[in-house]
CSV table of C-alpha atoms in Angstrom, one decimal:
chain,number,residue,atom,x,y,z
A,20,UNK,CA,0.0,0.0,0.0
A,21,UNK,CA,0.8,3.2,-0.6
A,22,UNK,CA,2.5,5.3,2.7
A,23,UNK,CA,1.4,9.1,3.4
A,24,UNK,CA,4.1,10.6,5.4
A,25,UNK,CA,3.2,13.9,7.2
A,26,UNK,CA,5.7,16.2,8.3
A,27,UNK,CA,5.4,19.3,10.9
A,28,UNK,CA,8.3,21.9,11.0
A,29,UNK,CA,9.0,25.3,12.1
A,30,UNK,CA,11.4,28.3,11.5
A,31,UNK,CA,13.8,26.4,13.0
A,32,UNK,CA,13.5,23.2,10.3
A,33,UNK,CA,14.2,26.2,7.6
A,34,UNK,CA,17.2,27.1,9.5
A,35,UNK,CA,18.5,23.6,8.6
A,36,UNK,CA,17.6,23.8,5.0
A,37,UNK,CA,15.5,21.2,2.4
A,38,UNK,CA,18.0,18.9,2.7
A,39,UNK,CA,17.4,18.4,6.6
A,40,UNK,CA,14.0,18.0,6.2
A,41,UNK,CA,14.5,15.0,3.2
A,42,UNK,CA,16.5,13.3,5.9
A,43,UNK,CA,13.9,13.2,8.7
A,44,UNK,CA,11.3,12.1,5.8
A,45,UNK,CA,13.7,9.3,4.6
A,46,UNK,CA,13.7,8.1,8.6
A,47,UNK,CA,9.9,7.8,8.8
A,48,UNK,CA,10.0,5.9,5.8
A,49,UNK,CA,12.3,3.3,7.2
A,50,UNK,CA,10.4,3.0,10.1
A,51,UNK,CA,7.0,2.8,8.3
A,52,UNK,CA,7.8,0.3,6.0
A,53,UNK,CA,6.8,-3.4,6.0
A,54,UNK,CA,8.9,-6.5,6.5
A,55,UNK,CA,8.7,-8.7,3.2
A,56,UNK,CA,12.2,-10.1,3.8
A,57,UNK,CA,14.1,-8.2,1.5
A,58,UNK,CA,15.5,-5.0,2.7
A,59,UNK,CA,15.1,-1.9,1.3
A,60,UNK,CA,12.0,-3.5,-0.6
A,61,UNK,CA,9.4,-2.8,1.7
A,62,UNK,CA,8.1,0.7,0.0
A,63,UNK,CA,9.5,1.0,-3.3
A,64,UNK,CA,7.0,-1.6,-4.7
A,65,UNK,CA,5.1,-0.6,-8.1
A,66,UNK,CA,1.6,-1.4,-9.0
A,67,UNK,CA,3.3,-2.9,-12.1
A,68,UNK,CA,5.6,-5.5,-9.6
A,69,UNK,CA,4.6,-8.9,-9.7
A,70,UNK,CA,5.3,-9.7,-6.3
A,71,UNK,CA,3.2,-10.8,-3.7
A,72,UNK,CA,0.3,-8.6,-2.3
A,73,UNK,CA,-0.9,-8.1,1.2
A,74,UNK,CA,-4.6,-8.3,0.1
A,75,UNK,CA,-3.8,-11.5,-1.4
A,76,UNK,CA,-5.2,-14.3,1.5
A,77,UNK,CA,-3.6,-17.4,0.0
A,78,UNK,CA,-0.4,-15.6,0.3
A,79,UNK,CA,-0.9,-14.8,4.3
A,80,UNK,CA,0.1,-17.3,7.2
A,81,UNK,CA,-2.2,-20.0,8.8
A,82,UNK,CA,-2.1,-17.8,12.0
A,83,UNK,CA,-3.7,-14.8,10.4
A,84,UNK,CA,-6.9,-16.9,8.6
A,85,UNK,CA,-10.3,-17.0,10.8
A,86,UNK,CA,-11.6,-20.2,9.6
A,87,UNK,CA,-15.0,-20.6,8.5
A,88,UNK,CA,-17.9,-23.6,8.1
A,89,UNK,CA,-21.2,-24.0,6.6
A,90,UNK,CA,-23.6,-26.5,8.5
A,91,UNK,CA,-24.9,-29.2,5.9
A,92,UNK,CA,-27.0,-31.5,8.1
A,93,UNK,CA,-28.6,-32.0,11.8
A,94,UNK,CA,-27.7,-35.7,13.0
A,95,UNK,CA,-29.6,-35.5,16.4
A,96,UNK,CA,-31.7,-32.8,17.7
A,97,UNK,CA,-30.6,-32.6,21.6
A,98,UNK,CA,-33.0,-30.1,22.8
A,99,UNK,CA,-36.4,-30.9,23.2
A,100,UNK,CA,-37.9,-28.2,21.4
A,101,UNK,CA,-39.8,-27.5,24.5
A,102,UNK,CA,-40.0,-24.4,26.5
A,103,UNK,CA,-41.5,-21.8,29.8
A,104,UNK,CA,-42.4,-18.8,28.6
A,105,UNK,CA,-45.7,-16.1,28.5
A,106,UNK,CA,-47.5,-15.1,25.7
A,107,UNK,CA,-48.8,-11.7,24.7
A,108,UNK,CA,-50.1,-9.9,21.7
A,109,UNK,CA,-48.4,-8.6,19.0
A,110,UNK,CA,-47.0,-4.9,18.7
A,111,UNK,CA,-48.6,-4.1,15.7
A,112,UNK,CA,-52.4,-3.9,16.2
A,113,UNK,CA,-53.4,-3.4,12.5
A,114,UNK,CA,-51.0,-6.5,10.5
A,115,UNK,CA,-53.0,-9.1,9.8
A,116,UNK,CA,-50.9,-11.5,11.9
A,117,UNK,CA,-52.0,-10.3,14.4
A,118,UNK,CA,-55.4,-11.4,14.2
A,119,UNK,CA,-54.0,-14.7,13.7
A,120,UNK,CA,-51.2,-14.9,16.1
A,121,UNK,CA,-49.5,-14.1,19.6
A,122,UNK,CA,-45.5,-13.8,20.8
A,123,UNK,CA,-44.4,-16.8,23.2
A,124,UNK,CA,-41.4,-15.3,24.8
A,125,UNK,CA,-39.3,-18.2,26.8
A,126,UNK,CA,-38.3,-17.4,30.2
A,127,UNK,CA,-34.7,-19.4,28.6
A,128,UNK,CA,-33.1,-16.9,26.5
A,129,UNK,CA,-31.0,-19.1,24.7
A,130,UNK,CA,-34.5,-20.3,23.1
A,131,UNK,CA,-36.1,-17.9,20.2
A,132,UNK,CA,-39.3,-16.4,21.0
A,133,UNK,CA,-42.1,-17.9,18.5
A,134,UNK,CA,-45.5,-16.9,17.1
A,135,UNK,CA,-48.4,-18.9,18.6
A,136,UNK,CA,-52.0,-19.4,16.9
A,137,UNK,CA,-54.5,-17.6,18.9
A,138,UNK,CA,-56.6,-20.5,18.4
A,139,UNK,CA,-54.7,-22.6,21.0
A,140,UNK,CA,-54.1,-19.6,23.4
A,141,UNK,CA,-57.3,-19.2,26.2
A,142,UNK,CA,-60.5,-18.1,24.5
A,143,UNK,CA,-60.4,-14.8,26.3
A,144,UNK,CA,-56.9,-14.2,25.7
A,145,UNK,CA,-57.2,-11.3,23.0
A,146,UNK,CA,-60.0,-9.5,25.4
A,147,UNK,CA,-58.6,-10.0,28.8
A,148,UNK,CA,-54.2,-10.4,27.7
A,149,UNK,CA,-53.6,-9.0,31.3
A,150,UNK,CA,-55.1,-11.7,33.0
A,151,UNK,CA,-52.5,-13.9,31.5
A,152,UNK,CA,-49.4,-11.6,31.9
A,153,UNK,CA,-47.6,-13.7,35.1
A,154,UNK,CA,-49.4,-16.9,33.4
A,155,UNK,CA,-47.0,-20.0,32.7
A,156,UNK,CA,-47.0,-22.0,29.1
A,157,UNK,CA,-45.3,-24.8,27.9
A,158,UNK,CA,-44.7,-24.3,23.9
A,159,UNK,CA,-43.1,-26.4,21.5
A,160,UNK,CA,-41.2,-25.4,18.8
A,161,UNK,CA,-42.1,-27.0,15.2
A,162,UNK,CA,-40.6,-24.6,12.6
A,163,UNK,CA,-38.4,-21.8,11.8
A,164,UNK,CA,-38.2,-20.3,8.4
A,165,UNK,CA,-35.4,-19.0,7.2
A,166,UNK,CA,-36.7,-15.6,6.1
A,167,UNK,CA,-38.3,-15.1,9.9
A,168,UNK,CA,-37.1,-13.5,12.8
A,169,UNK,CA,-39.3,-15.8,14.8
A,170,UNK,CA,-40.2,-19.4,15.3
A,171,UNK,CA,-43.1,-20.9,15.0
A,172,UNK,CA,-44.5,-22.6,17.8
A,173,UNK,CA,-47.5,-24.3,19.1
A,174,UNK,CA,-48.8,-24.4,22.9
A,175,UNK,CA,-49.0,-27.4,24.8
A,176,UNK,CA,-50.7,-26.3,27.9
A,177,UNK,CA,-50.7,-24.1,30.4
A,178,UNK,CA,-49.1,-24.6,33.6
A,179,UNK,CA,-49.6,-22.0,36.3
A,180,UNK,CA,-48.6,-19.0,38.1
A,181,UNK,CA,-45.3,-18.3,37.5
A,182,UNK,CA,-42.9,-18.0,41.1
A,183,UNK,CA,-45.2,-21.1,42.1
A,184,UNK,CA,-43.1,-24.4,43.0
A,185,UNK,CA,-45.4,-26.8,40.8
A,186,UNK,CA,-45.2,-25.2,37.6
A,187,UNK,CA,-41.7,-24.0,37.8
A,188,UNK,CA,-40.6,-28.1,38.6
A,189,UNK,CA,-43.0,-29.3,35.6
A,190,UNK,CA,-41.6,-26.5,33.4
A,191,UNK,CA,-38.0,-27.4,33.9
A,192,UNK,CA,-38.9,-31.2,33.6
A,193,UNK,CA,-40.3,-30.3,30.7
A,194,UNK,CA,-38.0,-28.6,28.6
A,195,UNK,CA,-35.3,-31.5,29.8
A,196,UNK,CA,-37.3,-33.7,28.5
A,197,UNK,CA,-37.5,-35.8,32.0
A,198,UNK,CA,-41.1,-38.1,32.1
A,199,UNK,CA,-42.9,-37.6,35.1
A,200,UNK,CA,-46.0,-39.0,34.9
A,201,UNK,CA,-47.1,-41.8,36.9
A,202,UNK,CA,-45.7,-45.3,37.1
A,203,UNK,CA,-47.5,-47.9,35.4
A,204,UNK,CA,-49.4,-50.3,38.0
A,205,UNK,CA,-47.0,-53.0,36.6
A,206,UNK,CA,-43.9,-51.3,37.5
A,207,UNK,CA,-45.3,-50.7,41.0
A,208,UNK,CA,-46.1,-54.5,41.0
A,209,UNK,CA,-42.7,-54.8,41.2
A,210,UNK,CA,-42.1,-53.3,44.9
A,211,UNK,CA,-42.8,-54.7,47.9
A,212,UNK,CA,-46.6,-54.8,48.9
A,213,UNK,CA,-46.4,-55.9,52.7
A,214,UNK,CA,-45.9,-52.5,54.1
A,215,UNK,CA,-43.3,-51.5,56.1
A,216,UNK,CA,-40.6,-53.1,54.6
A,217,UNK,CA,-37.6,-53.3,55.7
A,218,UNK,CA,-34.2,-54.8,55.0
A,219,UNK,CA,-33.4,-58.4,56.0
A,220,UNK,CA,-30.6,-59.1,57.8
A,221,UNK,CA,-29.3,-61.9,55.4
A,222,UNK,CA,-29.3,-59.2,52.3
A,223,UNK,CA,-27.6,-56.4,55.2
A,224,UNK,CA,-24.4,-58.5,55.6
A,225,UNK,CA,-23.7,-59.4,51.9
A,226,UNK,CA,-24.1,-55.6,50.9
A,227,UNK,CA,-22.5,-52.6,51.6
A,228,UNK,CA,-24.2,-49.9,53.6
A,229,UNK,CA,-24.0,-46.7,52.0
A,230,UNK,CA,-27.3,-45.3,53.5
């Protein structure tokens, strides 16, 4: 590239003459000029040389290249697509989604927020939003397009008050993907029915006590 040397002087760099001030300039030069590994060839480059050029990236070090990758396929989906979050109406009063959908924002951040159909949010959701303003919901994510700020999402039900220990715990057991429901009468077959039980003595000494 080409270097712009600016030079300040006084009455007292006239004193010295033009030749005083060519020598200063000749300095900056020096101390301006670029490594390429041949000296004295670091500023007298042409635009007609044929040697390499800075701008050039295949001619630059490993070290000096930020990398870059292009995702070409999903081989698991780890998150569950589930989430806590409140809904409320959209900003804009007079678009026509609008009238078709709400804004799920996730108590998560890390998770987008998502439009919602009003036809799965509480019937008197669009009359009465405030009512639902401290209102927990579980939502799953099914789509985002690419040309969309937003997700698309769908409600799966609604779980509570939020600050309430019941629908925080199913929330978070929720998005984890951790089942909760009931066991199955034949997996609690499988436990002891005479009540209390207690360990025998013959299964104490072959087992280690780590109670």
């Amino acid at each position: 590239p080409d270097v712009i040397i600016e030079a300040q002087f006084d009455d007292n760099d006239a004193d010295h003459g033009q030749d005083h001030l060519q020598d200063t300039l000749a300095d900056d030069v020096k101390k301006l000029s670029l490594d390429t590994g041949e000296k004295g060839d670091g500023v007298h480059r042409t635009k007609q040389d044929d040697g390499p050029k800075v701008n050039d990236p295949r001619l630059l070090p490993d070290k000096f290249l930020q990398r870059t990758a292009k995702v070409v396929y999903i081989l698991e989906k780890k998150h569950s697509r589930a989430a806590t979050g409140f809904i409320k109406l959209l900003a804009d009063k007079n678009s026509e989604l609008f009238r078709r959908c709400a804004m799920f924002s996730p108590v998560d951040h890390r998770v987008p927020r998502a439009y919602v159909s009003l036809a799965d949010c509480p019937p008197d959701f669009v009359t009465r939003p405030e009512d639902y303003s401290n209102m927990l919901f579980i939502c799953r994510i099914v789509d985002w397009k690419e040309d969309s700020n937003f997700a698309t999402g769908q409600l799966a039900k609604s779980l509570g008050q939020a600050g309430e220990i019941e629908p925080e715990t199913e929330g978070i057991l929720t998005e984890y993907g951790v089942d909760f429901s009931d066991f199955s009468p034949e997996a609690l077959e499988c436990l002891p029915q005479s009540l209390p039980w207690v360990i025998s003595p013959g299964e104490m000494d072959k087992r280690r006590d780590l109670r």
